[in-house]
Coordinates of C-alpha atoms and ligand atoms in Angstrom, one line a residue:
Chain A
M251 CA 0.0 0.0 0.1
Q252 CA 2.7 2.4 1.0
A253 CA 5.2 1.2 -1.6
Q254 CA 3.1 1.7 -4.7
K255 CA 4.1 5.3 -4.8
T256 CA 7.8 5.2 -4.3
G257 CA 8.7 3.7 -7.7
D258 CA 7.9 6.8 -9.6
G259 CA 7.5 8.7 -6.5
E260 CA 11.3 9.4 -6.7
Q261 CA 10.8 11.4 -9.9
E262 CA 7.8 13.1 -8.4
L263 CA 9.7 14.2 -5.2
Y264 CA 12.0 16.3 -7.3
A265 CA 9.6 17.6 -9.9
A266 CA 9.2 21.5 -10.0
H267 CA 7.0 22.7 -7.3
Q268 CA 3.6 23.8 -8.3
K269 CA 1.7 26.2 -6.1
I270 CA -1.4 24.5 -4.5
Y271 CA -4.5 26.4 -4.2
P272 CA -6.7 24.3 -1.8
R273 CA -10.4 24.8 -2.4
E274 CA -12.5 25.6 0.5
V275 CA -14.5 22.9 2.2
T276 CA -17.4 22.6 4.5
G277 CA -18.5 19.7 6.5
Y278 CA -18.2 17.8 9.9
F279 CA -14.6 17.2 9.8
T280 CA -13.7 20.7 8.6
R281 CA -15.6 22.1 11.5
L282 CA -13.8 19.9 13.9
R283 CA -10.5 20.9 12.4
M284 CA -11.3 24.6 12.6
L285 CA -12.3 24.2 16.2
S286 CA -9.0 22.5 16.9
V287 CA -7.1 25.3 15.1
V288 CA -8.8 28.0 17.0
V289 CA -8.4 26.3 20.4
L290 CA -4.7 25.6 19.8
L291 CA -4.0 29.2 18.5
G292 CA -5.8 30.6 21.5
I293 CA -3.7 28.4 23.8
Y294 CA -0.6 29.7 22.1
Y295 CA -1.3 33.4 22.1
L296 CA -3.0 33.5 25.7
T297 CA -0.9 31.3 27.7
P298 CA 1.9 33.6 28.3
L299 CA -0.6 36.2 29.5
L300 CA -1.7 33.9 32.4
R301 CA -0.5 34.8 35.8
W302 CA 0.4 32.5 38.8
D303 CA 1.4 33.8 42.2
G304 CA 2.2 37.1 40.9
R305 CA 4.4 36.0 38.0
Q306 CA 4.0 34.6 34.5
A307 CA 2.2 31.2 34.9
L308 CA 4.3 29.6 32.1
L309 CA 7.8 31.0 31.6
F310 CA 10.9 29.3 30.5
D311 CA 13.0 32.2 32.0
L312 CA 16.4 31.7 30.3
P313 CA 18.1 34.8 31.6
A314 CA 17.2 33.7 35.2
R315 CA 17.7 30.1 34.2
K316 CA 14.4 29.0 35.8
F317 CA 11.3 27.4 34.2
Y318 CA 8.0 28.2 35.7
I319 CA 5.1 25.8 35.0
F320 CA 2.3 27.1 37.0
G321 CA 3.0 26.1 40.7
L322 CA 6.3 24.3 39.7
T323 CA 9.7 25.9 39.4
L324 CA 12.4 23.9 37.6
W325 CA 16.1 24.6 37.6
P326 CA 18.9 23.7 35.2
Q327 CA 19.5 20.7 37.8
D328 CA 16.0 19.5 37.0
F329 CA 16.7 19.4 33.4
I330 CA 15.9 15.6 33.5
Y331 CA 12.2 16.3 34.0
L332 CA 12.1 18.3 30.9
A333 CA 13.9 15.7 28.9
A334 CA 11.5 13.1 30.3
L335 CA 8.6 15.2 29.3
L336 CA 9.9 15.4 25.7
I337 CA 10.3 11.7 25.6
L338 CA 6.8 11.3 26.9
A339 CA 5.5 13.7 24.1
G340 CA 7.3 11.6 21.5
L341 CA 5.9 8.3 22.9
S342 CA 2.5 9.7 22.9
L343 CA 2.8 10.6 19.3
F344 CA 3.8 7.0 18.6
F345 CA 0.9 5.7 20.5
F346 CA -1.7 8.0 18.9
T347 CA -0.2 7.3 15.5
A348 CA -0.6 3.6 16.0
L349 CA -4.2 4.1 17.0
V350 CA -5.6 6.8 14.9
G351 CA -3.0 7.6 12.3
R352 CA -1.9 11.0 11.5
V353 CA -4.6 13.0 13.4
W354 CA -1.6 14.9 14.8
C355 CA -0.8 16.2 11.3
G356 CA -4.3 17.1 10.2
Y357 CA -5.5 18.5 13.5
A358 CA -2.7 19.7 15.8
C359 CA 0.6 20.1 14.1
P360 CA 1.8 23.7 14.3
Q361 CA 2.6 23.7 10.6
T362 CA -1.0 22.7 9.9
V363 CA -2.5 25.1 12.4
W364 CA -0.7 28.1 11.2
T365 CA -1.1 27.2 7.6
E366 CA -4.9 27.0 8.0
A367 CA -4.8 30.4 9.7
Y368 CA -2.9 32.0 7.0
L369 CA -5.1 30.3 4.3
W370 CA -8.1 31.7 6.1
M371 CA -6.6 35.2 5.9
E372 CA -5.8 34.6 2.2
R373 CA -9.3 33.5 1.5
K374 CA -10.7 36.5 3.2
I375 CA -8.7 39.0 1.2
E376 CA -8.1 37.2 -2.2
G377 CA -11.3 35.3 -2.3
K378 CA -12.1 31.7 -3.3
R379 CA -9.8 29.2 -5.0
S380 CA -10.8 30.1 -8.6
K381 CA -10.5 33.8 -7.8
R382 CA -7.0 33.2 -6.2
M383 CA -5.8 31.3 -9.3
K384 CA -7.0 33.9 -11.7
L385 CA -5.5 36.8 -9.6
D386 CA -2.0 35.0 -9.6
K387 CA -2.3 34.5 -13.4
A388 CA -3.4 38.1 -14.0
P389 CA -0.9 40.7 -15.2
N390 CA 0.1 43.3 -12.4
S391 CA -2.4 45.9 -11.9
A392 CA -3.1 48.4 -9.3
A393 CA -6.0 46.2 -7.9
K394 CA -3.8 43.1 -7.8
I395 CA -0.9 44.9 -6.1
R396 CA -3.4 46.3 -3.7
T397 CA -4.9 42.9 -2.8
K398 CA -1.4 41.3 -2.5
A399 CA -0.1 44.1 -0.4
L400 CA -3.0 43.8 1.9
K401 CA -2.5 40.1 2.3
H402 CA 1.1 40.4 3.0
T403 CA 0.6 43.2 5.5
V404 CA -2.0 41.2 7.5
W405 CA 0.3 38.1 7.3
I406 CA 3.3 40.1 8.5
I407 CA 1.4 41.6 11.4
F408 CA 0.1 38.2 12.4
S409 CA 3.7 36.8 12.1
L410 CA 5.1 39.5 14.2
W411 CA 2.5 38.9 16.9
T412 CA 3.4 35.2 16.8
G413 CA 7.1 36.0 17.1
F414 CA 6.6 38.3 19.9
T415 CA 4.5 35.7 21.8
F416 CA 7.1 33.1 21.2
V417 CA 9.8 35.2 22.7
G418 CA 7.4 35.9 25.6
Y419 CA 7.6 32.2 26.6
F420 CA 11.3 32.7 27.3
T421 CA 11.5 36.3 28.8
P422 CA 8.9 37.8 30.9
I423 CA 6.2 39.1 28.4
D424 CA 5.1 42.1 30.4
Q425 CA 8.6 43.4 30.3
L426 CA 8.9 42.5 26.8
A427 CA 5.9 44.5 25.9
A428 CA 6.9 47.4 27.9
K429 CA 10.2 47.5 26.1
L430 CA 8.6 47.2 22.8
F431 CA 6.4 50.1 23.5
S432 CA 9.3 52.2 24.7
A433 CA 11.3 51.1 21.8
S434 CA 14.1 49.8 24.0
L435 CA 14.2 46.1 22.9
G436 CA 17.5 44.4 23.3
P437 CA 19.3 43.3 20.0
W438 CA 18.8 39.6 20.6
E439 CA 15.3 39.9 21.7
T440 CA 14.5 41.8 18.5
F441 CA 16.5 39.3 16.5
W442 CA 14.5 36.4 17.8
I443 CA 11.2 38.1 17.4
L444 CA 12.0 38.7 13.8
F445 CA 13.5 35.3 13.3
Y446 CA 10.4 33.5 14.5
S447 CA 8.1 35.8 12.8
F448 CA 10.0 35.3 9.5
A449 CA 9.9 31.4 10.0
T450 CA 6.0 31.7 10.7
Y451 CA 5.6 33.8 7.5
G452 CA 7.6 31.5 5.4
N453 CA 6.2 28.3 6.6
A454 CA 2.6 29.0 6.9
G455 CA 2.5 31.5 4.0
F456 CA 4.7 29.9 1.4
M457 CA 6.3 26.6 2.4
R458 CA 3.1 25.1 3.7
E459 CA 2.7 21.4 2.4
Q460 CA 6.3 21.4 1.3
V461 CA 7.4 21.4 5.0
C462 CA 5.3 18.1 5.4
K463 CA 6.6 16.7 2.2
Y464 CA 10.3 17.4 2.4
M465 CA 11.2 18.5 5.9
C466 CA 9.1 16.5 8.3
P467 CA 10.8 13.3 9.6
Y468 CA 7.4 12.1 11.1
A469 CA 5.9 11.8 7.6
R470 CA 8.6 9.6 6.5
F471 CA 8.7 7.0 9.3
Q472 CA 4.8 7.0 9.7
S473 CA 4.9 3.5 8.0
A474 CA 6.9 2.2 10.9
M475 CA 4.1 3.1 13.3
F476 CA 1.2 2.1 11.0
D477 CA -0.3 -1.3 10.8
S478 CA -3.5 -2.5 9.2
D479 CA -5.6 -1.5 12.2
T480 CA -4.5 2.2 12.0
L481 CA -7.1 4.7 11.2
I482 CA -6.5 6.2 7.7
V483 CA -8.3 8.3 5.2
A484 CA -9.2 6.1 2.4
Y485 CA -11.0 5.9 -0.8
H486 CA -13.3 3.0 -1.5
P487 CA -12.2 1.7 -5.0
E488 CA -14.5 -1.2 -5.2
R489 CA -17.4 1.3 -4.7
G490 CA -16.1 4.0 -6.7
E491 CA -14.5 2.4 -9.8
P492 CA -14.8 2.6 -12.7
R493 CA -15.1 6.3 -12.2
G494 CA -16.7 8.6 -14.8
S495 CA -18.9 11.5 -15.3
R496 CA -22.5 10.7 -15.9
R497 CA -25.8 12.4 -16.4
R498 CA -28.3 12.6 -13.4
G499 CA -30.3 9.4 -13.1
T500 CA -28.1 7.2 -15.1
D501 CA -28.5 3.7 -14.3
L502 CA -25.1 2.7 -12.9
Q503 CA -25.5 -1.1 -13.6
K504 CA -26.1 -0.5 -17.3
A505 CA -23.6 2.2 -17.7
G506 CA -20.9 0.0 -15.9
L507 CA -20.0 2.8 -13.7
G508 CA -19.0 3.0 -10.0
D509 CA -20.0 5.9 -7.6
C510 CA -17.1 8.2 -8.3
I511 CA -18.3 10.8 -10.7
D512 CA -14.7 12.0 -11.3
C513 CA -15.4 15.5 -10.4
N514 CA -11.8 16.0 -8.9
V515 CA -13.2 18.0 -6.0
C516 CA -11.3 15.7 -3.7
V517 CA -8.1 16.6 -5.4
Q518 CA -8.9 20.3 -5.4
V519 CA -9.5 20.6 -1.6
C520 CA -6.3 18.6 -0.7
P521 CA -3.7 21.0 1.0
T522 CA -1.1 18.7 -0.3
G523 CA -2.4 18.4 -3.8
I524 CA -2.6 14.5 -3.9
D525 CA -5.3 12.3 -5.4
I526 CA -6.5 10.1 -2.5
R527 CA -7.9 7.7 -4.9
D528 CA -4.4 6.6 -5.7
G529 CA -4.3 5.0 -2.3
L530 CA -2.4 5.8 1.0
Q531 CA 0.4 8.2 0.3
Y532 CA 3.0 9.6 2.7
E533 CA 2.0 13.2 1.6
C534 CA -1.4 12.7 3.0
I535 CA -1.7 14.5 6.3
A536 CA -5.1 13.0 7.1
C537 CA -6.9 16.4 7.3
S538 CA -10.1 14.7 6.1
A539 CA -10.8 17.6 3.7
C540 CA -11.4 15.3 0.9
I541 CA -13.9 13.2 3.1
D542 CA -16.2 16.4 3.6
A543 CA -15.7 17.4 0.0
C544 CA -16.7 14.0 -1.3
D545 CA -19.5 13.6 1.1
E546 CA -21.0 16.9 -0.2
I547 CA -20.7 15.6 -3.8
M548 CA -22.3 12.3 -2.8
D549 CA -25.2 14.3 -1.3
K550 CA -25.7 16.3 -4.3
V551 CA -25.9 13.2 -6.6
S552 CA -27.9 11.4 -4.0
Y553 CA -25.4 8.6 -3.5
P554 CA -24.7 7.3 0.1
R555 CA -21.8 9.2 1.8
G556 CA -18.5 7.6 2.6
L557 CA -16.8 6.9 -0.8
I558 CA -13.9 8.6 0.9
R559 CA -13.9 8.0 4.6
Y560 CA -12.0 7.2 7.9
T561 CA -11.3 3.6 7.9
T562 CA -8.5 1.0 8.6
E563 CA -7.0 -1.3 6.0
N564 CA -8.5 -4.3 7.8
S565 CA -12.1 -3.0 8.0
A566 CA -11.7 -1.8 4.3
Q567 CA -11.0 -5.4 3.3
G568 CA -13.9 -6.6 5.4
K569 CA -11.5 -8.2 8.0
K570 CA -11.8 -8.0 11.7
Q571 CA -10.7 -4.9 13.4
H572 CA -8.5 -5.0 16.4
I573 CA -8.3 -1.9 18.6
L574 CA -6.2 -3.4 21.3
R575 CA -3.3 -5.1 19.6
P576 CA 0.2 -5.7 20.9
R577 CA 1.7 -2.7 19.4
V578 CA -0.9 -0.4 21.1
I579 CA -0.7 -2.3 24.3
V580 CA 3.0 -2.0 24.4
Y581 CA 3.0 1.8 23.6
A582 CA 0.3 2.3 26.2
A583 CA 2.3 0.3 28.8
I584 CA 5.5 2.2 28.3
L585 CA 3.6 5.5 28.3
L586 CA 1.8 4.7 31.5
I587 CA 4.9 3.6 33.3
L588 CA 6.8 6.7 32.2
C589 CA 3.9 8.9 33.1
G590 CA 3.6 7.4 36.6
T591 CA 7.5 7.6 37.3
L592 CA 7.6 11.2 36.1
L593 CA 4.6 12.1 38.3
T594 CA 5.8 10.3 41.4
N595 CA 9.3 11.9 41.0
L596 CA 7.9 15.4 40.6
L597 CA 5.7 14.9 43.7
L598 CA 8.6 13.6 45.7
R599 CA 11.0 16.2 44.5
V600 CA 12.6 18.1 47.3
P601 CA 13.2 21.7 46.2
L602 CA 16.3 22.0 48.1
E603 CA 19.9 21.4 47.1
L604 CA 23.2 21.4 49.1
D605 CA 26.7 21.5 47.6
V606 CA 29.7 21.1 49.6
I607 CA 33.1 22.2 48.5
R608 CA 36.2 21.6 50.6
D609 CA 38.6 24.5 50.9
R610 CA 41.3 23.7 48.2
N611 CA 44.1 25.8 49.7
T612 CA 44.6 24.1 53.0
L613 CA 44.1 20.5 53.7
Y614 CA 43.5 21.1 57.4
R615 CA 44.5 23.4 60.2
E616 CA 45.2 22.9 63.9
T617 CA 43.2 25.1 66.3
R618 CA 44.5 26.6 69.4
E619 CA 42.7 23.8 71.4
G620 CA 44.6 21.3 69.4
L621 CA 41.6 20.2 67.3
I622 CA 41.8 19.5 63.5
E623 CA 39.8 21.9 61.5
N624 CA 38.5 21.7 57.9
V625 CA 36.9 24.5 56.0
Y626 CA 34.2 24.1 53.6
T627 CA 32.0 26.3 51.4
L628 CA 28.4 25.3 51.3
K629 CA 26.0 26.3 48.5
I630 CA 22.4 26.1 49.5
L631 CA 19.9 26.3 46.7
N632 CA 16.5 26.9 47.7
M633 CA 14.2 25.8 44.7
D634 CA 10.9 26.5 46.6
S635 CA 8.7 29.4 45.9
K636 CA 9.1 30.3 49.6
P637 CA 11.9 31.7 51.7
H638 CA 13.2 29.3 54.4
Q639 CA 15.1 29.2 57.5
Y640 CA 17.4 26.0 57.8
T641 CA 19.2 24.2 60.4
L642 CA 22.6 22.7 59.5
T643 CA 24.2 19.7 61.4
A644 CA 27.0 17.4 60.6
D645 CA 28.2 14.1 61.8
G646 CA 30.7 11.4 61.0
I647 CA 33.3 11.7 63.7
D648 CA 32.7 11.5 67.5
G649 CA 32.6 14.8 69.1
M650 CA 32.8 16.8 66.0
K651 CA 31.9 20.3 66.1
L652 CA 30.4 22.5 63.4
V653 CA 31.2 26.2 63.5
T654 CA 30.0 28.9 61.3
D655 CA 29.9 32.7 61.7
E656 CA 26.2 33.1 60.5
P657 CA 23.9 33.1 63.2
E658 CA 21.1 31.8 61.2
I659 CA 20.7 30.3 57.6
V660 CA 18.0 32.1 55.7
V661 CA 17.6 31.6 51.9
P662 CA 15.2 33.7 49.9
A663 CA 12.8 31.8 47.4
G664 CA 14.7 30.7 44.2
A665 CA 18.1 31.8 45.5
V666 CA 21.5 30.4 46.1
Q667 CA 23.3 31.2 49.4
E668 CA 27.0 30.6 50.1
L669 CA 28.1 29.7 53.5
I670 CA 31.6 29.2 55.0
V671 CA 31.5 26.4 57.8
R672 CA 34.3 24.8 59.6
L673 CA 34.3 21.4 61.1
Q674 CA 36.5 20.7 64.3
A675 CA 37.3 17.2 65.4
D676 CA 39.7 15.6 67.7
E677 CA 42.5 13.6 65.9
F678 CA 42.2 10.7 68.1
N679 CA 38.6 10.1 67.0
M680 CA 39.6 9.8 63.3
E681 CA 39.8 6.3 62.1
S682 CA 42.0 7.2 59.2
R683 CA 43.6 10.2 57.4
S684 CA 40.5 11.1 55.5
V685 CA 37.0 10.4 57.0
A686 CA 33.6 10.6 55.3
V687 CA 31.2 13.3 57.0
N688 CA 27.7 14.2 56.3
F689 CA 26.1 17.5 56.4
Y690 CA 22.4 17.6 57.1
L691 CA 20.3 20.5 56.0
Q692 CA 16.7 20.8 57.3
A693 CA 14.1 23.6 56.9
N694 CA 12.8 24.7 60.1
E695 CA 9.1 24.9 59.5
A696 CA 8.9 22.3 56.7
N697 CA 9.7 18.7 57.6
H698 CA 9.9 17.4 53.9
L699 CA 12.6 20.0 53.0
K700 CA 15.7 18.1 53.9
T701 CA 18.9 16.9 52.3
V702 CA 22.1 15.2 53.0
E703 CA 25.5 15.7 51.4
E704 CA 28.7 13.8 52.0
A705 CA 32.1 15.4 52.2
R706 CA 35.6 14.4 53.3
F707 CA 37.3 15.4 56.5
V708 CA 41.0 15.3 56.2
G709 CA 43.5 15.2 59.2
P710 CA 47.3 14.6 59.6
G711 CA 46.8 10.8 59.8
K712 CA 47.9 8.3 62.5
T713 CA 51.6 8.4 63.1
Chain B
M284 CA 22.5 1.9 -11.3
Q285 CA 21.0 5.1 -10.7
A286 CA 22.8 7.5 -8.5
P287 CA 21.2 7.8 -5.0
I288 CA 21.0 11.6 -5.5
P289 CA 19.6 12.6 -8.7
D290 CA 21.3 15.6 -10.2
N291 CA 18.1 17.2 -10.9
M292 CA 17.4 17.5 -7.2
P293 CA 16.7 21.2 -6.6
R294 CA 19.3 23.2 -4.9
S295 CA 16.8 24.5 -2.4
H296 CA 16.2 20.8 -1.2
L297 CA 19.9 20.4 -0.8
V298 CA 20.2 23.6 1.2
I299 CA 17.3 22.5 3.4
S300 CA 18.7 19.1 4.0
V301 CA 21.8 20.7 5.4
L302 CA 20.3 23.6 7.4
W303 CA 17.2 21.8 8.8
P304 CA 18.7 18.7 10.7
S305 CA 21.5 20.9 12.1
F306 CA 18.9 23.4 13.3
G307 CA 17.2 20.7 15.3
T308 CA 20.5 19.4 16.6
A309 CA 21.6 22.8 17.6
I310 CA 18.4 23.4 19.7
I311 CA 19.0 20.1 21.6
A312 CA 22.8 20.9 21.9
T313 CA 22.2 24.3 23.2
G314 CA 19.7 23.0 25.7
L315 CA 21.9 20.4 27.0
F316 CA 25.0 22.6 27.1
F317 CA 23.5 25.6 28.9
S318 CA 21.7 23.4 31.4
A319 CA 25.1 22.2 32.5
F320 CA 27.1 25.4 32.2
H321 CA 26.2 28.9 33.2
P322 CA 27.3 31.5 30.7
R323 CA 29.0 33.4 33.2
D324 CA 31.3 30.5 34.1
L325 CA 32.5 30.3 30.5
V326 CA 34.3 33.4 30.2
P327 CA 38.0 32.5 29.8
F328 CA 40.9 34.0 31.7
D329 CA 38.7 36.1 34.0
L330 CA 38.2 38.5 31.1
D331 CA 36.0 41.3 32.1
I332 CA 33.3 41.0 29.5
D333 CA 29.6 41.3 30.3
V334 CA 27.4 39.3 27.9
S335 CA 23.6 39.1 28.7
P336 CA 22.5 35.5 29.1
I337 CA 20.3 35.9 26.0
A338 CA 23.4 36.9 24.0
A339 CA 25.3 34.0 25.4
Y340 CA 22.5 31.6 24.5
S341 CA 22.0 32.9 21.1
I342 CA 25.7 32.9 20.3
G343 CA 26.0 29.4 21.6
F344 CA 23.1 28.3 19.5
F345 CA 24.5 29.7 16.3
L346 CA 27.9 28.0 17.1
F347 CA 26.1 24.7 17.5
W348 CA 24.2 25.3 14.4
L349 CA 27.5 26.2 12.4
L350 CA 29.0 22.9 13.8
G351 CA 25.9 21.0 12.6
I352 CA 26.0 22.6 9.3
V353 CA 29.6 21.6 8.8
S354 CA 28.7 18.0 9.7
S355 CA 25.5 17.7 7.5
Y356 CA 27.3 19.4 4.6
G357 CA 30.1 16.8 4.9
T358 CA 27.7 13.9 4.8
L359 CA 26.0 15.6 1.7
Y360 CA 29.2 16.2 0.0
F361 CA 30.5 12.7 0.4
T362 CA 27.2 11.1 -0.5
I363 CA 27.0 13.0 -3.6
S364 CA 30.7 12.7 -4.6
N365 CA 30.8 8.9 -3.8
A366 CA 27.5 8.5 -5.9
R367 CA 29.1 10.2 -8.8
F368 CA 32.3 8.1 -8.4
V369 CA 30.5 4.9 -8.2
G370 CA 28.2 6.0 -11.2
N371 CA 31.3 6.9 -13.2
Q372 CA 32.9 3.6 -12.5
E373 CA 29.9 1.6 -13.8
N374 CA 29.4 3.7 -16.9
Ligands
SF4_1042 S1 -14.8 14.0 -4.7 FE1 -15.6 11.9 -4.7 S2 -16.9 11.7 -6.5 FE2 -15.6 13.5 -6.9 S3 -13.8 12.7 -7.8 FE3 -13.2 12.6 -5.6 S4 -13.9 10.5 -4.9 FE4 -14.8 10.9 -7.1
SF4_1043 S1 -5.8 13.2 0.7 FE1 -7.5 14.0 1.8 S2 -7.0 13.7 4.0 FE2 -5.1 13.4 2.7 S3 -4.2 15.4 2.8 FE3 -5.4 15.3 0.9 S4 -7.4 16.2 1.5 FE4 -6.3 15.7 3.5

């Protein structure tokens, strides 16, 4: 099924690009798709404006090296959580692809979502498919230039807003807006806003289906995730063929015709410009535009709907359909385990870190009382959203004393505090030249906020 | 045997096939690198230069991208030249 295209597909891959003018569609799946587009765009543009605890709710604050995800604050040390989150996203893609095919492509991929938005603007300004094609072919005139200029202006404004929002995920958006209006944006902020705007403008305005065809790795390895029970958009050749135009009321039996009236509407609506009647192709983003289009035609000629429809290879061939199959179960199991692990780890995560660095200049000193003294620099990282007061203790050698000049250890929320401490111990209590000691740090009013860190205590050694 | 890369492959596709994978790699590399190192600690010899974090990340990103471009271009170059070589031998 997949292979049938690749023989001459190679040739096609490198054929000169022809601009595609997707025809407008209406219908159930189109409405569903538009709903998804609107919701996703809404989420994208509005999320940076949400507030939480007096700060931006979702902010990957690169300058401050902190990620705020609603109530959670992640530090560079917590990098593993983000990596796990990305792996989780990748796995979900596998899972959903096995189950329902390329719904991601048709309904949720940013490439599709923004392309739809830009197409919508294009339609509002330049008109329907036939009008757009005529406009492009027409010689330059004042009216044509005006229409084109309007379209590009609207596109560019929308792109700039998109770029601004994007940068607003990485540096506080209110400050960014303030800087924008006082014309004091930094060079790099300006650069990234323009960079992302340009990428959006290019991808959604011009590249469109070519991104899916030539740049998207997912489209290429879809066959690895597909099986005969995966939901696909398919044409029903037994019912449709032989295709051909006909007069209303023709007896199909007598004329020897199938249900396809060969009106080509399914090709015209396709955003990737393929003919679904040629079978499953990797270019198909499963947007279901051809389903809605063909259903409308079927209604017009009063044939039953569903000549092009969502189906699976098995059910199209009249075989039994399996929703729960090993592949799906394995993906689901891995997904569940990973989700569970991530969640428990996040819940059990202690937002406190202690780093102990031994003084590198002197191994040890002897105090006036004849005790051995080691000096350490402690770095306390309070990753919580509240300030805390901590108690520091240490053990490892009998009678060891901990001395520090700070009367109390208070670390503000999301801050690092350095602290010099000295450990003093009697040489006779040391079992060897270098002994392991432990530092315990405990927040005073929060029992769960505690951590241990090991260090070495060095003495002159037994003589 | 047909050469694996047809000579009629548009230049734009070749350019994309170099720029695009290296772009993705650069994002991952930048993320990994800067979660391990703070830009402030990377200034060599205690030089007194003050770069904003955003500038540091951006420059880091472009350096990684450049590195990826060099690597992707190398792969492309060898693939094409080897394909031509094999093609010539068979003719
Ligand atoms: S829209 Fe339906 S009837 Fe028209 S050509 Fe396509 S498959 Fe045939
Ligand atoms: S073939 Fe149909 S479902 Fe596939 S991309 Fe084209 S219109 Fe969308």
